[in-house]
mmCIF file of C-alpha atoms in Angstrom:
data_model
loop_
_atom_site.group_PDB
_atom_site.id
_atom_site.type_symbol
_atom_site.label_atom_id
_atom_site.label_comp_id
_atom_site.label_asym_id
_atom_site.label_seq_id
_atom_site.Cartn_x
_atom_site.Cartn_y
_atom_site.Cartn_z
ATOM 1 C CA UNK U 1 13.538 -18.125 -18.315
ATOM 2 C CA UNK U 2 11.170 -15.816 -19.954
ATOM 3 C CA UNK U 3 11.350 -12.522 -21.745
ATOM 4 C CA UNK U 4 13.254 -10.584 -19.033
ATOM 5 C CA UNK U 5 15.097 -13.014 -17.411
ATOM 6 C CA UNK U 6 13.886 -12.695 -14.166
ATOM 7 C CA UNK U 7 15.440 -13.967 -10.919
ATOM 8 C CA UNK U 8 13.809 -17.066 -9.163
ATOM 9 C CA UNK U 9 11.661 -16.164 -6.185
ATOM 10 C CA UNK U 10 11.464 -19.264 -3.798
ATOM 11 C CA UNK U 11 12.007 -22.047 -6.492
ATOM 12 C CA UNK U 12 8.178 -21.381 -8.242
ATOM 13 C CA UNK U 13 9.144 -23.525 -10.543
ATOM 14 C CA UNK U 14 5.601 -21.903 -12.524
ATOM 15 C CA UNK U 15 7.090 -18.063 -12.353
ATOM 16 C CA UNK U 16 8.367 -17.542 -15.616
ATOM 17 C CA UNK U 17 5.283 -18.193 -16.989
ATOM 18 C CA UNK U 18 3.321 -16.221 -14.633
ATOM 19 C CA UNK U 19 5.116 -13.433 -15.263
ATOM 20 C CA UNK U 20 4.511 -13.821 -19.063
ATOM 21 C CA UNK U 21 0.954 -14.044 -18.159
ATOM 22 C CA UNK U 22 1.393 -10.439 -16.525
ATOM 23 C CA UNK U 23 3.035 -8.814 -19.019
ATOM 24 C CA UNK U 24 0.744 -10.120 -22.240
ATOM 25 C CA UNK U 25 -1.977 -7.865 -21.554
ATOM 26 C CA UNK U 26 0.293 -5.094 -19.892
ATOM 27 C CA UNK U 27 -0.670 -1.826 -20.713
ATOM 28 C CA UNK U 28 0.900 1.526 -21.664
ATOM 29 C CA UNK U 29 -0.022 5.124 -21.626
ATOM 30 C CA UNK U 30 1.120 8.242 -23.664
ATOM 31 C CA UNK U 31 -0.101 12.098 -23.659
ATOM 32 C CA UNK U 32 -1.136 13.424 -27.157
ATOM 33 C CA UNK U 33 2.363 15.456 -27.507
ATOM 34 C CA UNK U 34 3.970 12.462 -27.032
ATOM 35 C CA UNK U 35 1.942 10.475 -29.637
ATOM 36 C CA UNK U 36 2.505 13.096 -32.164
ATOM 37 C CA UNK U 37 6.220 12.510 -32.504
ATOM 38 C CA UNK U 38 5.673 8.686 -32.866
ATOM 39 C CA UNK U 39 5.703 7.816 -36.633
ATOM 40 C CA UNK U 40 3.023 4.546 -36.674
ATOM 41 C CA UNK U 41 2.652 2.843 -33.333
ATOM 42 C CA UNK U 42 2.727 -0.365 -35.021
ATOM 43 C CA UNK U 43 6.509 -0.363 -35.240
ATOM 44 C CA UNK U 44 6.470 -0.306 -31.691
ATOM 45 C CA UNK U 45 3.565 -1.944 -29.714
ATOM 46 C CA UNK U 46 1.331 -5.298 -29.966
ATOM 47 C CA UNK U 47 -1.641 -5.054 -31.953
ATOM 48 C CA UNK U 48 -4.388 -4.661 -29.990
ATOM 49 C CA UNK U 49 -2.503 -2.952 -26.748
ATOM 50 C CA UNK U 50 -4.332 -1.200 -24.157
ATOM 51 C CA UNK U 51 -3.322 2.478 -24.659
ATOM 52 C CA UNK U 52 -4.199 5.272 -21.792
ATOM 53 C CA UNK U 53 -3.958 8.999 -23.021
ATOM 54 C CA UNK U 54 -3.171 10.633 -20.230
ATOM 55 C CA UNK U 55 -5.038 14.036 -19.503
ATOM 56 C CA UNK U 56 -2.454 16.987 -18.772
ATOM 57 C CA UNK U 57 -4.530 19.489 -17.253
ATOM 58 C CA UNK U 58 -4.540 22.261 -20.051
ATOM 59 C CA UNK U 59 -4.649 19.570 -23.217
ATOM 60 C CA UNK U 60 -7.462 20.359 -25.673
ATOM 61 C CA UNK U 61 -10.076 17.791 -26.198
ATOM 62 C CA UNK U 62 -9.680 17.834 -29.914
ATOM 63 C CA UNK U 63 -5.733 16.350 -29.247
ATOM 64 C CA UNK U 64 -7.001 14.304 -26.717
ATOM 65 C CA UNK U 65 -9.870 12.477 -29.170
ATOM 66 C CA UNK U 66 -7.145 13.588 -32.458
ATOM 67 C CA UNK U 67 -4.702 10.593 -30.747
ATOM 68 C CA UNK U 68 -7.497 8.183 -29.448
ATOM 69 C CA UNK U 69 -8.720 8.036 -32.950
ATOM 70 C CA UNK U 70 -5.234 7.652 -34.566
ATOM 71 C CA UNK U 71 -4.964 4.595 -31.834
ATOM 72 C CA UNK U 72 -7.640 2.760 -32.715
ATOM 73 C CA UNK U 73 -7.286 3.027 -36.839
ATOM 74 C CA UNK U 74 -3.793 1.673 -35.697
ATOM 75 C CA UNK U 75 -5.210 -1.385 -34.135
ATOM 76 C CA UNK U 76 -4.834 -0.283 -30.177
ATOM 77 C CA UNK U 77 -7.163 0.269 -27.456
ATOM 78 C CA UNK U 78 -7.119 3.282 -26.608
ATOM 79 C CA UNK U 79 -8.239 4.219 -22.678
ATOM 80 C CA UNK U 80 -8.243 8.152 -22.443
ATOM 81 C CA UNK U 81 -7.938 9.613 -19.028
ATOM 82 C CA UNK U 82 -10.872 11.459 -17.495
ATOM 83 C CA UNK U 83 -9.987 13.822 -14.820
ATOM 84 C CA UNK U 84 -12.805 14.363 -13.028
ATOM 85 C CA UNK U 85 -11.924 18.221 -11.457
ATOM 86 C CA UNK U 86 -10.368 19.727 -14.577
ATOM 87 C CA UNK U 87 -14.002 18.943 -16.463
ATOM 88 C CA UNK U 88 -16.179 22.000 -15.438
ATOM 89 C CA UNK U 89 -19.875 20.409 -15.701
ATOM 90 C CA UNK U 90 -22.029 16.575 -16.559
ATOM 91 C CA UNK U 91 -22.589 18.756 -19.833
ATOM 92 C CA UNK U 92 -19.162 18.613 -20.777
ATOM 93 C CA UNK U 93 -18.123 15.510 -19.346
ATOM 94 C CA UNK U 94 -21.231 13.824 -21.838
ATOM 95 C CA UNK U 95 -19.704 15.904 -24.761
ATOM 96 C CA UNK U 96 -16.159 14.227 -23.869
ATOM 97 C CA UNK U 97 -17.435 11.107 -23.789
ATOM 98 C CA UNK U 98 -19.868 10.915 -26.893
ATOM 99 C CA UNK U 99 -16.752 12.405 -28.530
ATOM 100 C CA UNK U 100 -14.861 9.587 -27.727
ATOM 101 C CA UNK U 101 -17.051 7.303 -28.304
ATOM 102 C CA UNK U 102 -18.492 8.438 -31.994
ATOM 103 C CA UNK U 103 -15.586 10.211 -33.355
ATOM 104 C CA UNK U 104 -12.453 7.584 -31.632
ATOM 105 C CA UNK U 105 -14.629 4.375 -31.392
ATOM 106 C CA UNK U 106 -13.333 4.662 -27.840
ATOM 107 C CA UNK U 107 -15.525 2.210 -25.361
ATOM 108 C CA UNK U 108 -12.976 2.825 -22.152
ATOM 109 C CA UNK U 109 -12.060 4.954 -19.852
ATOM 110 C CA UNK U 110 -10.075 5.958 -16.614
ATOM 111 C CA UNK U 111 -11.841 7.577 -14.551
ATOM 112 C CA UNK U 112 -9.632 9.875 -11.637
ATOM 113 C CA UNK U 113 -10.343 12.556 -9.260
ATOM 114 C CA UNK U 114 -7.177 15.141 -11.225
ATOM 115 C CA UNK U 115 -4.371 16.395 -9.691
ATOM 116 C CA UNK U 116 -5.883 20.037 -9.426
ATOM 117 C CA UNK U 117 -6.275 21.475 -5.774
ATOM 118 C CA UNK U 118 -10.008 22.742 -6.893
ATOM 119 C CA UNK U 119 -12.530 21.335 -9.033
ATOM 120 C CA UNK U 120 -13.649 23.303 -12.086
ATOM 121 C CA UNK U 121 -17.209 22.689 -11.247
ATOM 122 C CA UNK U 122 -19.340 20.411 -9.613
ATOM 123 C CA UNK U 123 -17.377 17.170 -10.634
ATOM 124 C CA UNK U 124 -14.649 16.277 -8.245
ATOM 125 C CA UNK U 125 -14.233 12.637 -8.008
ATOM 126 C CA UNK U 126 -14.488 9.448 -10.090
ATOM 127 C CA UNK U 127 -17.574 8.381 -7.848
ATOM 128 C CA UNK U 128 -19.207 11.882 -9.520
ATOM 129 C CA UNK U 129 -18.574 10.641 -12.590
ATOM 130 C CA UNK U 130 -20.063 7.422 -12.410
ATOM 131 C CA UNK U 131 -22.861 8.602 -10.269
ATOM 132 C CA UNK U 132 -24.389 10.463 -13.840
ATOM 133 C CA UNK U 133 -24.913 7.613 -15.194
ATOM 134 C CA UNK U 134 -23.437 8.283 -19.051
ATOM 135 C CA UNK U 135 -20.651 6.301 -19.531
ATOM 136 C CA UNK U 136 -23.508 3.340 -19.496
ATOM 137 C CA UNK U 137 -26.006 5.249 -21.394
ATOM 138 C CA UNK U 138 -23.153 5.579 -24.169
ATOM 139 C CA UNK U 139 -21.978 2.170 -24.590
ATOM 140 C CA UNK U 140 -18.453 1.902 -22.460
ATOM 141 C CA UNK U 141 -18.115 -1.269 -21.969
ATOM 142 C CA UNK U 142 -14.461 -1.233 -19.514
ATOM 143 C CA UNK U 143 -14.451 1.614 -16.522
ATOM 144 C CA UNK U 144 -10.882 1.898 -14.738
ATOM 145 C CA UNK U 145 -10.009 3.681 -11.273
ATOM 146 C CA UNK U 146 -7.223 4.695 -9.539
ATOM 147 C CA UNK U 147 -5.800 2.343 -7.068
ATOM 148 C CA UNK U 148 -3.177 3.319 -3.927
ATOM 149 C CA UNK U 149 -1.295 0.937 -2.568
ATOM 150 C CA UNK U 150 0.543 3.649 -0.311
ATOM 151 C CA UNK U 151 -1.881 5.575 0.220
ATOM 152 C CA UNK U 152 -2.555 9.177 -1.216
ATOM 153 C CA UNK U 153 -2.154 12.258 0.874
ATOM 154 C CA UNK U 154 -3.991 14.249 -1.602
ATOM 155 C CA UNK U 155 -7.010 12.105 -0.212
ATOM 156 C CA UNK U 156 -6.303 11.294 2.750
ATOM 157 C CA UNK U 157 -4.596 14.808 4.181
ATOM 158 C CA UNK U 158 -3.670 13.659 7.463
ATOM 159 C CA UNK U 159 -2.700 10.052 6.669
ATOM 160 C CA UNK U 160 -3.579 6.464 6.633
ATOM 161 C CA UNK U 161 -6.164 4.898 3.914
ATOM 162 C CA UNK U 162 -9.620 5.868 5.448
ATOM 163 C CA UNK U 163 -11.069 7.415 2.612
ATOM 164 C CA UNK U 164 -9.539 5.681 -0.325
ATOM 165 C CA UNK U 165 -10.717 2.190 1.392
ATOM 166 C CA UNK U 166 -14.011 3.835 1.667
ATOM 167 C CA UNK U 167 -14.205 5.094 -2.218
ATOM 168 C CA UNK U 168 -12.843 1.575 -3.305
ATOM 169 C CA UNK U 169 -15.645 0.081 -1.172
ATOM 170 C CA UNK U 170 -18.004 2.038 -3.189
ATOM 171 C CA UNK U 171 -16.699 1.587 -6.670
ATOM 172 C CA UNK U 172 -16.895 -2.345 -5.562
ATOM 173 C CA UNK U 173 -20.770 -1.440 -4.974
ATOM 174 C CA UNK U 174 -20.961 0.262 -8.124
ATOM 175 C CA UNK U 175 -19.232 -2.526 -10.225
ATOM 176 C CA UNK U 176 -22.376 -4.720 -8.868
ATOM 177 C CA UNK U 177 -24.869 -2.769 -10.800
ATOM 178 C CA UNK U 178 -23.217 -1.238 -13.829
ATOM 179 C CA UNK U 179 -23.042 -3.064 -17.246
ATOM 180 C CA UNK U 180 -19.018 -2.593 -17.827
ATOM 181 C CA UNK U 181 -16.362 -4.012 -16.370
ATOM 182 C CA UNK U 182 -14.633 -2.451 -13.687
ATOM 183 C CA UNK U 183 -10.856 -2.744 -12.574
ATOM 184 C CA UNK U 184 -8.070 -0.696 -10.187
ATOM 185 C CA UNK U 185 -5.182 0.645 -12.067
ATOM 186 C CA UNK U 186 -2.095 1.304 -9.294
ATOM 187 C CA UNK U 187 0.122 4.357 -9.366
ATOM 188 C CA UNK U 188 3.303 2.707 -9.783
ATOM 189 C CA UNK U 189 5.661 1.107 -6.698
ATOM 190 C CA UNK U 190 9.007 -0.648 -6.556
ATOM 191 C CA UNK U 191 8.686 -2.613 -3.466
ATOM 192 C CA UNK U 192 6.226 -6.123 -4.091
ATOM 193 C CA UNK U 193 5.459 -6.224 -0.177
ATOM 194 C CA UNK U 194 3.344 -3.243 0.373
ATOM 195 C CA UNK U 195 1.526 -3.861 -2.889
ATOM 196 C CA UNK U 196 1.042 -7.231 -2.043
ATOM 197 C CA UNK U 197 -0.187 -6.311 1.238
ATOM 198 C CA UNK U 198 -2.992 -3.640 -0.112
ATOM 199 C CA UNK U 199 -4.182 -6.516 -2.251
ATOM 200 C CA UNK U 200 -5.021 -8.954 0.378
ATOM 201 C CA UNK U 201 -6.726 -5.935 2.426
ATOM 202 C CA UNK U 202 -9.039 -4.979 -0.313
ATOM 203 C CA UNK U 203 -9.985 -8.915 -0.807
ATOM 204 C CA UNK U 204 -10.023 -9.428 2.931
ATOM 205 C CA UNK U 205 -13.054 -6.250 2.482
ATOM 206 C CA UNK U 206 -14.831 -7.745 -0.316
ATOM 207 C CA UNK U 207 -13.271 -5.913 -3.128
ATOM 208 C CA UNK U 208 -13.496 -8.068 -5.930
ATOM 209 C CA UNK U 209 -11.816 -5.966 -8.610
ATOM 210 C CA UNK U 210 -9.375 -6.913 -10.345
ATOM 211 C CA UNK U 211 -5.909 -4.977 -9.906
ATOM 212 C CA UNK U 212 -3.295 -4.001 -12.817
ATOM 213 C CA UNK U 213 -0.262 -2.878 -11.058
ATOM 214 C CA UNK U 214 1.955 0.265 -11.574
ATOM 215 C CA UNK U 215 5.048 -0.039 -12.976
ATOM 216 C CA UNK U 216 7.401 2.246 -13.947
ATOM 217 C CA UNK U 217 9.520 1.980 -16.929
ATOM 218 C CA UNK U 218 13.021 1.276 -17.717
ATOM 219 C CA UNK U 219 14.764 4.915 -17.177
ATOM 220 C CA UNK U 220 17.338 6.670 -15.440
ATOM 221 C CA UNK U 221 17.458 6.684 -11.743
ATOM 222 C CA UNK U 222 17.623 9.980 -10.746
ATOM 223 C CA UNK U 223 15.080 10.867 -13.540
ATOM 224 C CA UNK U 224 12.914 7.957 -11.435
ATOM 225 C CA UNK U 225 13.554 9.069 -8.175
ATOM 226 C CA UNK U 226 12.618 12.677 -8.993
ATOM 227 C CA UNK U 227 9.369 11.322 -10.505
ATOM 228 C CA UNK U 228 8.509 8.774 -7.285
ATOM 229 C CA UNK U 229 8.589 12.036 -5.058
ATOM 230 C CA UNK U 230 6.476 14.254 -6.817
ATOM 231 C CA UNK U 231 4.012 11.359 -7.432
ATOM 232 C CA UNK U 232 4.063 10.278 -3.430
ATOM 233 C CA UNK U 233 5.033 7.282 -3.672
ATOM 234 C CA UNK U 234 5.719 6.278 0.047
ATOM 235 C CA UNK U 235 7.345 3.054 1.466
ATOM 236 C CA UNK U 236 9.228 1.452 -1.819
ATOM 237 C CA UNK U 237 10.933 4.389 -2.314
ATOM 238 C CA UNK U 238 13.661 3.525 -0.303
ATOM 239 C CA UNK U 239 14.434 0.913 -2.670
ATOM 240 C CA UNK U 240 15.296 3.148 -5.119
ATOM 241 C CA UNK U 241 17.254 5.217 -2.417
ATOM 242 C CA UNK U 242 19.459 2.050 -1.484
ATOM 243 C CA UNK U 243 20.063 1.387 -5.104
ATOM 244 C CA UNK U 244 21.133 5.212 -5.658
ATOM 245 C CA UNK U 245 24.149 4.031 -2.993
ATOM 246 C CA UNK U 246 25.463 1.565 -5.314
ATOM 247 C CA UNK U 247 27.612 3.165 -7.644
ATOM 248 C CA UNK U 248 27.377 0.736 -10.339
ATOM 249 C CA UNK U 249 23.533 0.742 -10.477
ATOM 250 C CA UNK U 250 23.865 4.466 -11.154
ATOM 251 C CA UNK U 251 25.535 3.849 -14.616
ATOM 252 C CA UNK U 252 22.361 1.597 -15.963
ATOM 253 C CA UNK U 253 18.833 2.570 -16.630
ATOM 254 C CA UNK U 254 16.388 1.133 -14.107
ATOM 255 C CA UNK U 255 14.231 -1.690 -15.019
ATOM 256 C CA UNK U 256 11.715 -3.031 -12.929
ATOM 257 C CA UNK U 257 12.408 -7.099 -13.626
ATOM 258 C CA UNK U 258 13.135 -7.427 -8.940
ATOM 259 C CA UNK U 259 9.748 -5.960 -8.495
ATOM 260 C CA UNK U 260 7.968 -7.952 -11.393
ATOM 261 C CA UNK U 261 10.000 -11.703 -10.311
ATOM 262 C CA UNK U 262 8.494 -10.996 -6.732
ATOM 263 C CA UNK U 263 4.783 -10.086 -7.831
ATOM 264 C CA UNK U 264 4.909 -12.667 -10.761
ATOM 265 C CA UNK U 265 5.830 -15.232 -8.054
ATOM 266 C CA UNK U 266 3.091 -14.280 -5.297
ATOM 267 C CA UNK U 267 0.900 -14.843 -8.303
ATOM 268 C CA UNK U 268 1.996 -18.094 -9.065
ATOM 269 C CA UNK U 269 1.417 -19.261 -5.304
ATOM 270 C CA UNK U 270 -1.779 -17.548 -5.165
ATOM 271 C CA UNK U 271 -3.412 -17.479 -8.724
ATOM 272 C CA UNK U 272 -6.529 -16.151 -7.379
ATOM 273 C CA UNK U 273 -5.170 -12.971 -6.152
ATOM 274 C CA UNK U 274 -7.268 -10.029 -7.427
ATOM 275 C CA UNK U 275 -3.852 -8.829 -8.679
ATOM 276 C CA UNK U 276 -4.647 -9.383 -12.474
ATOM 277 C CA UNK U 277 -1.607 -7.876 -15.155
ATOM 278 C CA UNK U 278 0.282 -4.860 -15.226
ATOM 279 C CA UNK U 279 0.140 -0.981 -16.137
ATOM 280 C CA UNK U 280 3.549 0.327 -17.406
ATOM 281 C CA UNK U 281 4.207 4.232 -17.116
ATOM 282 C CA UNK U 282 6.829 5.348 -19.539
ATOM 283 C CA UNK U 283 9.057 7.735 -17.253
ATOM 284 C CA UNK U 284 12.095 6.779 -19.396
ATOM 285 C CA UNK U 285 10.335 7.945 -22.828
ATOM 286 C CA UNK U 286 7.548 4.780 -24.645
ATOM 287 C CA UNK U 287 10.173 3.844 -27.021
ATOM 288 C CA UNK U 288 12.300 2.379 -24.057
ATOM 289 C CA UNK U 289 8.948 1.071 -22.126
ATOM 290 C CA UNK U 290 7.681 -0.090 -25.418
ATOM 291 C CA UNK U 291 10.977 -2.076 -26.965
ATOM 292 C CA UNK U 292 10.775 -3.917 -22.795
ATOM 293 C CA UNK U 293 7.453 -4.411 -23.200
ATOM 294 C CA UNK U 294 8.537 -6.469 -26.594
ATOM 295 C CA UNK U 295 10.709 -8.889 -25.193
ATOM 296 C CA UNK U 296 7.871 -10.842 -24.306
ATOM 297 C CA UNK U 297 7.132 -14.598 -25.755
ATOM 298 C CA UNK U 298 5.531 -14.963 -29.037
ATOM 299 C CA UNK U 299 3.343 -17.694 -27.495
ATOM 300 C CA UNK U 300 2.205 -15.595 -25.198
ATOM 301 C CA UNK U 301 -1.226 -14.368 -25.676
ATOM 302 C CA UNK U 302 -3.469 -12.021 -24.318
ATOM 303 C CA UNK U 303 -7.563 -11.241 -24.165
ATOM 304 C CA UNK U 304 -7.173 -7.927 -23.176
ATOM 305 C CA UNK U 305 -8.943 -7.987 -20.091
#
């Protein structure tokens, strides 16, 4: 049945394999503190496994490069968050970036707006960032934004999608002219519908990027719950609310294997959908996301798209 044992969905007879297809290039993220306590990442994660280093507003630089460059002498791929209103000026945000890229051997990035109320400077968006030009001058070859399949109120204050549909529109425009490759990382969900839905809107547009969905790691539910409110996370969170009624469900970590069976078959109907692999957050602690993660196939394989 495949490495998690997923549920049927609608008798695709070619969903196990889809969803193997999903999870071989899945990706992972960790902040520098977190990397510190873990002995040799080796033990724990496919070689050659995309690792973001998430950006805590008030982490050094020198941790931030310290881990990408321990990642890559392990044999990862490292992706280090760039926060666009935490960085104070195009001065710094070159420094960050040639220090990543001659000290870490780092050729990726994300590239996000931050989760600070004010910019630090004159950088406030991931469109700033891209507009000056240096992650092509310095050789990144794989740019990453953030994608929001229900919607951001931090964006869009009063509601609906207006002005993340117009930001993806222009990242689409900007894909067409720079040398990397671009793609839409998704905060992470538990309901397949209004991800699925987002996805078809964006391709309906003309977006052409490919999508690696959100998903959140096997943890405990309230420990999941309290994170899906304080990240926004809108419509799917009632499925973690009608699972929080069932006793039994209470006294198990959460793992995300209904939400992956119904995206991994929507992919098998429609193999064209811009929907490309997933992103796993580690809300439960990487050891837990990691040792899930492993249960995968050896025959699958993965280019690391």
């Amino acid at each position: 049945m495949g490495m998690t044992g997923f549920p049927r969905k609608d008798d695709v007879s070619a969903e196990p394999s889809t969803a193997n297809a999903l999870l071989a290039c899945g990706s992972i993220e960790v902040m520098p503190r977190t990397a510190a306590k873990i002995g040799d990442f080796r033990g724990l994660l496919r070689p050659g496994t995309r690792v973001y280093i998430a950006h805590i507003n008030g982490t050094l630089i020198d941790d931030m490069v310290a881990a990408a460059r321990r990642l890559t002498d392990e044999g990862f791929a490292p992706m280090p968050h760039l926060p666009a209103r935490i960085i104070p000026d195009r001065d710094t945000l070159e420094s960050w970036v040639r220090r990543y890229r001659e000290e870490a051997g780092v050729t990726q990035a994300l590239l996000l707006g931050g989760g600070v109320a004010q910019p630090s400077g004159e950088l406030d968006s991931s469109m700033a960032m891209l507009e000056t030009g240096i992650f092509d001058r310095l050789g990144f070859t794989r740019l990453h934004v953030a994608g929001h399949p229900e919607g951001n109120k931090d964006i869009d204050i009063e509601g609906g999608t207006l002005r993340v549909d117009d930001a993806l529109q222009w990242k689409q425009r900007f894909s067409e002219r720079t040398d990397a490759q671009m793609a839409i990382v998704t905060q992470f969900a538990f309901d397949a519908v209004p991800v699925i839905t987002w996805a078809e809107r964006l391709e309906a547009v003309g977006i052409r990027l490919p999508i690696h969905v959100g998903v959140a790691g096997p943890t405990k539910l309230q420990t999941l719950i309290k994170f899906a409110v304080a990240c926004g996370v809108g419509p799917s969170l009632s499925v973690l609310q009608k699972r929080a009624l069932d006793f039994r469900k209470l006294l198990v970590p959460y793992e995300p294997t209904d939400f992956l069976a119904d995206i991994a078959a929507y992919k098998a109907k429609r193999p064209e959908s811009l929907i490309e692999q997933i992103h796993v957050f580690p809300l439960g602690g990487i050891q837990a996301s990691a040792q899930w993660l492993s249960r995968l196939p050896d025959e699958a394989r993965c280019d690391q798209r």
